[in-house]
């Protein structure tokens, strides 16, 4: 009855421990699981691409407006120089005509001779020529030549030219604006209403640029008319820069036209970029949803690693995650099958013993069956304990605090502990440690888990070694890795067993050890721990010069951690 109760307790313990097994450990120490393809990529490529496309029209607009400002300055300067040249030509013509006729008489306010000269000088209605005598009185005005005697209408045509497109310009959002003083036209008979006339009466040339209604340019020049060394009068020339206005306006309109075209293109490209972002994200989301709902067997996440951007990196990460998930599920299935198989053996043995026990009369046979039952219960207890430890390993590895470990110092403590125990047991076996090169042996990980690995391998080595055998632990560094080699002087490994010994529940023990004393999980757990530290654990044999096996060899590789 006691054996049956123990069996039920063990089965309950097994049933509660199996579901908690999580397969392969994925911890902070597993820096590169090998499942993930490493690609060099620009982490901000998508940001730069989208931002760059949208910044193109803005940059073009700013650059165009800067060029427009420089072009406007150069154009105004050249037009002002041209007006100066034309004004000098007008003054020369006037001087010659007036000198010939000697007819610069201010007593005649409507000097017909000067008026006749103005008629032939320039027919440009955007240009106004006004001649003053030495006292500043108006002798002639080109705007009144064809309207003689109508002083009230003087200047009206010119003012109309200034305001003719005012209404249309009001609706022109992008019209040219000039930060210039307003043209000071107030009284057609007053010299102060004409820029620079007072300066020219003092014998100086005056050139200036003005604004009309804030959006039209007015060029003005005032030149003295000097005859026989004396100032006989002043010629004022004012010109509406309609050509300049139109040229600048056309250029500005072209800039904005190009801006809107490129803005439209950039927005279209942005929409295209958005579609190239959202479409693959939808594909990834759909594949993830399919996996979540279990609609497909081992559904693959789309491979977008060739994109070289954040979405490609996300695809790689998801593929690695899904691959690890399927591996974990397969491992759980395999583990459950292995546990079922391993537990059936002692349970079958116990059942046979229990079924046979009522029919056995000999006390010796009964005791033998009871011993079998006790051994099977002990074996089951060991199996369940090791299975429980294996099932909790993932969670424990994830909770372990990673730290920098001096493997050399850690192995010294392990070797001393074993030698002390061997001496206390009066065994002649020895554990020896050798550090090749005395190089730094710092790694990142969990010291408790690494000690568990070292203990598993050293315990195995001691169990196979002769009574006076030596267990050698050799530490050496190569490039960025630390190698720990543990060798014994036992019979070695069969070639086909080099990988099998890392399988769960696989055992191959010396003859002097009783059956069922080991669960076969020690080396499997050890490899799992080392791989969680981004390392590797392999097994093989060591040979002498005659190629004869002289013992087993286990090699642990761990990545070094460099401390500045």
XYZ file of C-alpha atoms in Angstrom:
564
model
C 0.000 0.000 0.000
C 2.830 2.373 0.889
C 4.498 1.748 -2.466
C 1.238 2.430 -4.291
C 0.752 5.689 -2.373
C 4.288 6.785 -3.174
C 3.721 5.974 -6.828
C 0.560 8.095 -7.001
C 2.377 10.948 -5.287
C 5.204 10.751 -7.799
C 2.812 10.638 -10.751
C 1.042 13.741 -9.436
C 4.427 15.423 -9.083
C 5.293 14.542 -12.678
C 1.937 15.720 -14.061
C 2.361 19.118 -12.417
C 5.946 19.556 -13.578
C 5.650 18.621 -17.250
C 3.526 21.580 -18.463
C 5.902 24.075 -16.928
C 8.757 23.016 -19.170
C 9.501 25.853 -21.556
C 11.986 24.314 -23.933
C 15.032 26.272 -24.987
C 16.187 29.065 -22.721
C 16.095 32.566 -24.164
C 17.743 34.878 -21.630
C 19.689 38.098 -21.491
C 22.910 36.061 -21.735
C 21.903 34.710 -25.141
C 23.316 37.657 -27.049
C 23.144 35.952 -30.436
C 21.037 32.829 -30.727
C 22.057 32.189 -34.312
C 18.429 32.305 -35.415
C 18.616 35.950 -36.292
C 20.380 37.138 -39.398
C 22.548 40.112 -38.659
C 22.414 42.828 -41.247
C 23.956 46.260 -41.264
C 21.299 48.897 -41.758
C 20.664 52.540 -41.065
C 18.232 52.669 -38.119
C 16.924 56.091 -39.220
C 16.660 55.361 -42.928
C 12.869 55.506 -43.005
C 12.793 58.794 -41.080
C 15.390 60.346 -43.359
C 13.605 59.097 -46.474
C 10.159 60.437 -45.562
C 11.501 63.691 -44.111
C 13.887 64.227 -46.994
C 11.179 63.873 -49.623
C 8.935 66.379 -47.843
C 11.776 68.827 -47.247
C 12.657 69.078 -50.949
C 9.934 71.644 -51.851
C 10.647 73.680 -48.709
C 14.364 73.783 -49.461
C 13.632 74.678 -53.081
C 11.291 77.495 -52.007
C 13.813 78.977 -49.573
C 16.620 78.686 -52.094
C 14.455 80.248 -54.816
C 13.428 83.175 -52.624
C 17.057 83.809 -51.681
C 18.017 83.857 -55.357
C 14.993 86.041 -56.103
C 16.142 88.619 -53.563
C 19.640 88.735 -55.014
C 18.293 88.860 -58.557
C 15.913 91.698 -57.612
C 18.767 93.757 -56.143
C 20.894 93.297 -59.253
C 17.954 94.060 -61.564
C 17.012 97.274 -59.715
C 20.624 98.436 -59.724
C 20.971 97.859 -63.455
C 17.638 99.577 -64.243
C 18.558 102.555 -62.077
C 21.854 102.906 -63.917
C 19.991 102.702 -67.221
C 17.626 105.487 -66.100
C 20.616 107.585 -65.106
C 22.136 107.131 -68.554
C 18.851 108.012 -70.260
C 18.449 111.085 -68.053
C 21.930 112.287 -68.944
C 21.032 111.854 -72.610
C 17.837 113.892 -72.107
C 19.780 116.647 -70.349
C 22.299 116.776 -73.182
C 19.518 117.091 -75.778
C 17.768 119.777 -73.744
C 20.960 121.739 -73.267
C 21.679 121.699 -76.988
C 18.141 122.717 -77.965
C 17.839 125.385 -75.317
C 21.286 126.696 -76.010
C 20.429 127.028 -79.679
C 17.103 128.754 -79.032
C 18.320 130.542 -75.910
C 14.754 130.069 -74.720
C 14.752 129.244 -71.020
C 12.523 132.053 -69.871
C 10.677 131.358 -66.600
C 8.346 134.242 -67.306
C 6.669 131.959 -69.783
C 5.268 129.264 -67.431
C 4.115 127.098 -70.276
C 7.320 127.399 -72.247
C 6.236 126.154 -75.643
C 9.770 125.481 -76.811
C 10.436 123.072 -73.922
C 7.039 121.478 -74.431
C 7.846 120.845 -78.077
C 11.140 119.283 -77.065
C 9.341 116.961 -74.576
C 6.993 115.803 -77.308
C 9.905 114.348 -79.219
C 11.988 112.991 -76.299
C 10.067 109.950 -75.199
C 6.648 108.506 -75.913
C 6.802 106.014 -72.986
C 3.685 106.660 -70.868
C 5.295 104.921 -67.865
C 7.949 107.616 -67.799
C 7.410 111.154 -66.578
C 9.766 114.045 -67.429
C 9.437 117.315 -65.541
C 11.650 120.337 -66.157
C 12.204 123.029 -63.545
C 13.869 126.416 -63.843
C 16.561 127.610 -61.456
C 13.915 128.725 -58.942
C 12.169 125.335 -58.865
C 9.152 126.352 -60.901
C 7.774 123.797 -63.354
C 8.575 124.698 -66.953
C 7.308 121.560 -68.622
C 5.654 118.288 -67.697
C 5.503 115.394 -70.137
C 2.122 114.321 -68.723
C 0.616 117.691 -69.712
C 2.061 118.022 -73.186
C -0.997 116.504 -74.849
C -3.389 118.142 -72.391
C -2.181 121.730 -72.370
C -3.981 124.027 -69.935
C -5.822 121.316 -67.901
C -3.883 121.584 -64.652
C -6.527 119.697 -62.693
C -5.875 116.572 -64.771
C -2.092 116.844 -64.624
C -0.560 113.586 -63.457
C -3.802 111.662 -63.588
C -2.643 109.358 -66.384
C 0.531 108.575 -64.485
C -1.348 107.947 -61.270
C -3.739 105.679 -63.134
C -0.741 103.656 -64.300
C 0.339 103.312 -60.699
C -3.036 101.936 -59.611
C -4.231 100.158 -62.735
C -3.648 96.640 -61.395
C -4.263 97.381 -57.737
C -7.488 95.364 -57.606
C -5.969 92.358 -59.309
C -2.878 92.568 -57.124
C -5.124 92.520 -54.080
C -6.087 89.001 -54.995
C -2.540 88.039 -55.860
C -1.333 86.267 -52.759
C 2.212 86.067 -54.005
C 2.633 89.619 -55.297
C 5.991 91.327 -54.953
C 6.249 93.589 -51.912
C 8.895 96.312 -51.616
C 10.099 97.628 -48.303
C 10.704 101.140 -49.691
C 9.401 104.638 -48.884
C 6.275 105.707 -50.715
C 6.740 107.975 -53.733
C 6.178 111.562 -52.396
C 3.873 112.840 -55.141
C 1.538 115.492 -53.718
C 1.558 118.706 -55.799
C 2.420 118.699 -59.527
C 3.517 122.348 -59.292
C 5.765 121.941 -56.240
C 9.393 120.936 -56.632
C 9.319 119.192 -53.231
C 6.836 116.683 -54.658
C 9.528 115.395 -57.003
C 12.363 113.398 -55.395
C 15.838 114.918 -55.606
C 14.880 118.183 -57.363
C 16.088 120.342 -54.484
C 19.362 118.406 -54.441
C 19.760 118.825 -58.216
C 19.180 122.604 -57.912
C 22.377 122.609 -55.840
C 24.268 120.985 -58.718
C 24.182 117.367 -57.541
C 22.787 114.330 -59.336
C 20.146 112.401 -57.401
C 19.073 108.810 -58.086
C 16.480 107.027 -55.939
C 14.053 104.098 -55.830
C 10.534 104.390 -54.420
C 7.467 102.302 -53.872
C 4.013 102.980 -55.244
C 1.190 101.359 -53.262
C 3.748 99.031 -51.719
C 3.855 96.747 -54.743
C 5.159 98.869 -57.630
C 8.660 100.196 -58.155
C 9.322 103.814 -59.152
C 12.779 104.877 -60.339
C 13.594 108.562 -60.023
C 16.466 110.734 -61.220
C 17.049 114.458 -60.895
C 19.916 116.024 -62.905
C 20.948 119.694 -63.042
C 20.960 121.428 -66.454
C 24.143 123.474 -66.501
C 24.625 126.059 -69.287
C 27.690 128.289 -69.393
C 28.675 127.113 -65.929
C 25.388 128.072 -64.335
C 22.428 125.938 -63.272
C 19.715 126.830 -65.732
C 17.235 124.247 -64.468
C 16.610 120.652 -63.398
C 15.284 117.663 -65.270
C 13.345 115.153 -63.152
C 12.695 111.759 -64.678
C 10.395 109.293 -62.903
C 9.686 105.858 -64.322
C 7.330 103.109 -63.285
C 9.409 99.924 -63.344
C 6.673 97.830 -64.876
C 9.189 95.597 -66.672
C 11.038 94.950 -63.405
C 7.785 94.334 -61.553
C 6.569 91.952 -64.203
C 9.893 90.134 -64.445
C 10.127 89.674 -60.682
C 6.485 88.710 -60.422
C 6.837 86.151 -63.201
C 9.954 84.735 -61.575
C 8.276 84.535 -58.198
C 5.208 82.920 -59.741
C 7.470 80.385 -61.445
C 9.147 79.616 -58.131
C 5.814 79.032 -56.420
C 4.535 77.098 -59.406
C 7.543 74.789 -59.235
C 7.130 74.650 -55.450
C 3.556 73.413 -55.737
C 4.474 70.939 -58.454
C 7.274 69.485 -56.354
C 5.056 69.619 -53.258
C 2.460 67.582 -55.128
C 5.137 65.137 -56.242
C 6.595 64.898 -52.735
C 3.157 64.298 -51.235
C 2.532 61.613 -53.829
C 5.881 60.034 -53.041
C 5.074 60.301 -49.322
C 1.800 58.484 -49.897
C 3.719 55.863 -51.840
C 6.202 55.567 -48.990
C 3.356 55.252 -46.519
C 1.903 52.454 -48.604
C 5.292 50.737 -48.680
C 5.277 50.980 -44.890
C 1.691 50.031 -44.113
C 1.441 47.194 -46.642
C 4.322 45.126 -45.211
C 3.168 45.942 -41.675
C -0.276 44.600 -42.530
C 1.351 41.452 -43.925
C 3.371 41.014 -40.744
C 0.302 41.650 -38.583
C -1.780 39.163 -40.585
C 0.890 36.473 -40.274
C 1.203 37.138 -36.533
C -2.582 36.926 -36.124
C -2.629 33.626 -38.018
C -0.019 32.238 -35.649
C -1.875 33.595 -32.596
C -5.157 31.962 -33.584
C -3.446 28.730 -34.563
C -4.906 28.702 -38.064
C -1.743 27.432 -39.705
C 0.908 24.887 -38.875
C 4.267 26.591 -38.491
C 3.146 29.690 -40.372
C 6.120 31.659 -41.662
C 6.517 35.373 -41.079
C 7.231 37.111 -44.445
C 10.952 37.598 -45.025
C 11.647 41.312 -45.571
C 15.288 41.304 -44.520
C 16.381 42.651 -47.920
C 14.660 46.001 -47.219
C 17.500 47.090 -44.962
C 15.265 49.357 -42.855
C 13.301 49.171 -39.605
C 10.560 47.025 -41.153
C 13.185 44.603 -42.422
C 14.656 44.470 -38.928
C 11.183 43.886 -37.488
C 10.661 41.046 -39.963
C 13.953 39.458 -38.895
C 13.030 39.779 -35.220
C 9.551 38.310 -35.736
C 10.905 35.432 -37.832
C 13.450 34.677 -35.106
C 10.735 34.866 -32.469
C 8.391 32.568 -34.380
C 11.226 30.150 -35.114
C 12.071 30.038 -31.405
C 8.371 29.562 -30.621
C 8.039 26.550 -32.907
C 11.298 25.134 -31.567
C 9.949 25.560 -28.062
C 6.702 23.806 -28.953
C 8.571 20.934 -30.585
C 10.816 20.736 -27.557
C 7.798 20.559 -25.251
C 6.301 17.759 -27.350
C 9.590 15.905 -27.403
C 10.105 16.448 -23.693
C 6.630 15.150 -22.881
C 7.263 12.060 -24.989
C 10.650 11.465 -23.351
C 9.211 11.921 -19.851
C 6.378 9.528 -20.629
C 8.844 6.927 -21.886
C 11.223 7.290 -18.950
C 8.441 7.120 -16.374
C 6.804 4.094 -17.953
C 9.870 1.907 -17.379
C 9.921 2.070 -13.541
C 6.115 2.156 -13.401
C 5.927 -1.009 -15.530
C 8.519 -2.628 -13.285
C 6.565 -1.634 -10.185
C 3.322 -2.936 -11.645
C 4.895 -6.296 -12.442
C 6.327 -6.520 -8.954
C 3.014 -5.607 -7.342
C 1.101 -8.094 -9.502
C 3.588 -10.840 -8.650
C 3.849 -10.093 -4.930
C 0.518 -11.757 -3.856
C 1.561 -15.035 -5.474
C 5.011 -15.245 -3.891
C 5.252 -17.414 -0.781
C 8.991 -17.340 -0.197
C 10.073 -14.588 2.179
C 13.293 -14.168 0.224
C 11.414 -13.653 -3.049
C 9.010 -11.252 -1.357
C 11.924 -9.221 -0.037
C 13.474 -9.159 -3.495
C 10.245 -7.800 -4.992
C 10.032 -5.189 -2.233
C 13.605 -4.138 -2.990
C 12.678 -3.781 -6.653
C 9.724 -1.602 -5.684
C 11.907 0.554 -3.437
C 14.522 0.974 -6.171
C 11.853 1.906 -8.697
C 10.338 4.455 -6.306
C 13.799 5.930 -5.710
C 14.390 6.020 -9.445
C 11.029 7.725 -10.014
C 11.775 10.264 -7.315
C 15.129 11.077 -8.910
C 13.550 11.344 -12.349
C 10.784 13.636 -11.162
C 13.238 15.812 -9.230
C 15.500 16.216 -12.258
C 12.517 16.774 -14.552
C 11.202 19.446 -12.218
C 14.585 21.166 -12.200
C 14.793 21.017 -15.983
C 11.291 22.436 -16.375
C 12.124 25.378 -14.103
C 15.466 26.098 -15.728
C 14.148 28.596 -18.294
C 12.370 30.709 -15.709
C 15.323 30.591 -13.331
C 17.745 31.624 -16.058
C 15.492 34.538 -16.960
C 15.354 35.670 -13.322
C 19.078 35.311 -12.662
C 20.906 38.605 -12.324
C 23.690 38.756 -14.876
C 27.088 39.832 -13.610
C 30.744 39.855 -14.596
C 32.393 36.610 -13.509
C 36.096 35.799 -13.190
C 35.971 32.232 -14.496
C 39.569 31.595 -13.417
C 38.800 32.444 -9.797
C 35.505 30.547 -9.920
C 37.176 27.371 -11.197
C 39.875 27.643 -8.513
C 37.143 27.507 -5.865
C 35.460 24.571 -7.635
C 38.747 22.630 -7.897
C 39.616 23.258 -4.232
C 36.132 22.113 -3.176
C 36.462 18.841 -5.096
C 39.989 18.152 -3.857
C 38.889 18.769 -0.267
C 35.966 16.374 -0.678
C 38.166 13.727 -2.312
C 40.684 14.011 0.534
C 37.935 13.663 3.137
C 36.704 10.523 1.353
C 40.286 9.256 1.196
C 40.129 9.015 -2.577
C 43.297 9.328 -4.658
C 41.592 11.168 -7.515
C 42.715 14.772 -8.112
C 41.313 17.851 -9.854
C 44.005 20.094 -11.373
C 43.522 23.584 -12.810
C 45.811 25.303 -15.308
C 45.375 28.774 -16.824
C 47.291 29.127 -20.084
C 48.755 32.579 -20.541
C 47.190 33.988 -17.356
C 44.908 36.148 -19.515
C 41.738 37.853 -18.193
C 38.861 35.380 -17.931
C 35.866 37.668 -17.387
C 32.507 36.588 -18.798
C 28.932 37.800 -18.295
C 26.447 35.426 -16.776
C 25.183 33.619 -13.701
C 27.919 32.134 -11.460
C 25.506 29.650 -9.841
C 24.483 28.200 -13.229
C 28.045 27.980 -14.494
C 29.116 26.196 -11.289
C 26.235 23.768 -11.910
C 27.682 23.039 -15.373
C 31.226 22.563 -14.038
C 29.950 20.243 -11.295
C 27.965 18.117 -13.773
C 30.956 17.626 -16.067
C 33.471 17.054 -13.248
C 31.115 14.567 -11.540
C 30.831 12.654 -14.810
C 34.608 12.733 -15.237
C 35.188 11.437 -11.683
C 32.699 8.597 -12.188
C 34.609 7.340 -15.253
C 38.151 7.959 -13.975
C 40.317 5.258 -12.373
C 40.990 5.380 -8.624
C 44.173 7.452 -9.051
C 42.890 9.440 -12.030
C 43.509 13.135 -12.629
C 40.784 15.511 -13.805
C 42.459 18.337 -15.755
C 40.812 21.745 -16.160
C 42.565 23.951 -18.726
C 41.671 27.606 -19.289
C 42.780 29.475 -22.411
C 41.629 32.445 -24.463
C 41.431 32.677 -28.242
C 40.404 35.926 -29.879
C 37.257 37.046 -28.020
C 36.343 33.661 -26.549
C 37.243 31.784 -23.391
C 37.764 28.012 -23.686
C 37.496 25.687 -20.673
C 38.651 22.123 -21.349
C 37.843 19.381 -18.799
C 39.649 16.060 -19.376
C 39.592 12.752 -17.517
C 41.606 9.540 -17.760
C 38.679 7.204 -18.262
C 37.753 4.989 -21.225
C 36.575 7.930 -23.314
C 33.491 8.184 -25.491
C 32.215 6.157 -28.371
C 32.291 8.265 -31.522
C 28.541 7.959 -32.000
C 27.939 8.999 -28.387
C 29.643 12.412 -28.692
C 26.286 14.082 -29.371
C 23.930 11.521 -27.887
C 25.166 12.190 -24.353
C 23.576 15.657 -24.565
C 20.164 14.204 -25.328
C 17.618 14.117 -22.529
C 17.518 10.894 -20.481
C 20.461 9.391 -22.349
C 22.759 7.445 -19.985
C 25.884 5.403 -20.500
C 27.349 4.673 -17.089
C 30.263 2.553 -15.799
C 29.453 -1.031 -14.829
C 30.166 -0.473 -11.125
C 27.298 2.028 -10.858
C 23.846 0.660 -10.302
C 21.098 1.048 -12.883
C 18.818 4.039 -12.434
C 21.146 6.155 -10.317
C 21.255 8.894 -12.980
C 18.391 10.479 -14.882
C 20.422 11.409 -17.985
C 19.472 15.101 -17.759
C 22.707 16.532 -16.363
C 24.595 17.106 -19.618
C 21.441 18.209 -21.441
C 20.861 20.873 -18.786
C 24.540 21.848 -18.909
C 24.456 22.493 -22.645
C 21.227 24.459 -22.261
C 22.844 26.703 -19.631
C 25.974 27.290 -21.725
C 23.930 28.130 -24.823
C 21.928 30.585 -22.714
C 25.284 32.296 -22.068
C 25.903 32.531 -25.854
C 28.455 29.735 -25.660
C 28.800 26.110 -26.708
C 29.491 22.754 -25.071
C 31.005 19.862 -27.023
C 32.387 16.437 -26.131
C 35.123 14.285 -27.596
C 38.199 12.259 -26.720
C 41.847 12.995 -26.064
C 44.533 10.860 -27.677
C 48.169 9.996 -27.072
C 50.905 9.966 -29.694
C 49.727 6.533 -30.860
C 46.196 7.815 -31.527
C 44.941 5.827 -28.573
C 42.059 7.199 -26.521
C 43.314 8.296 -23.106
C 40.117 9.836 -21.767
C 37.098 12.000 -22.476
C 37.316 15.719 -23.167
C 34.620 18.367 -22.722
C 35.157 21.837 -24.192
C 33.151 24.852 -23.025
C 33.300 28.073 -25.036
C 32.111 31.357 -23.548
C 32.366 34.882 -25.006
C 34.768 37.119 -23.102
C 33.608 40.403 -21.618
C 36.144 43.208 -21.931
C 36.224 45.610 -18.980
C 37.761 49.020 -19.665
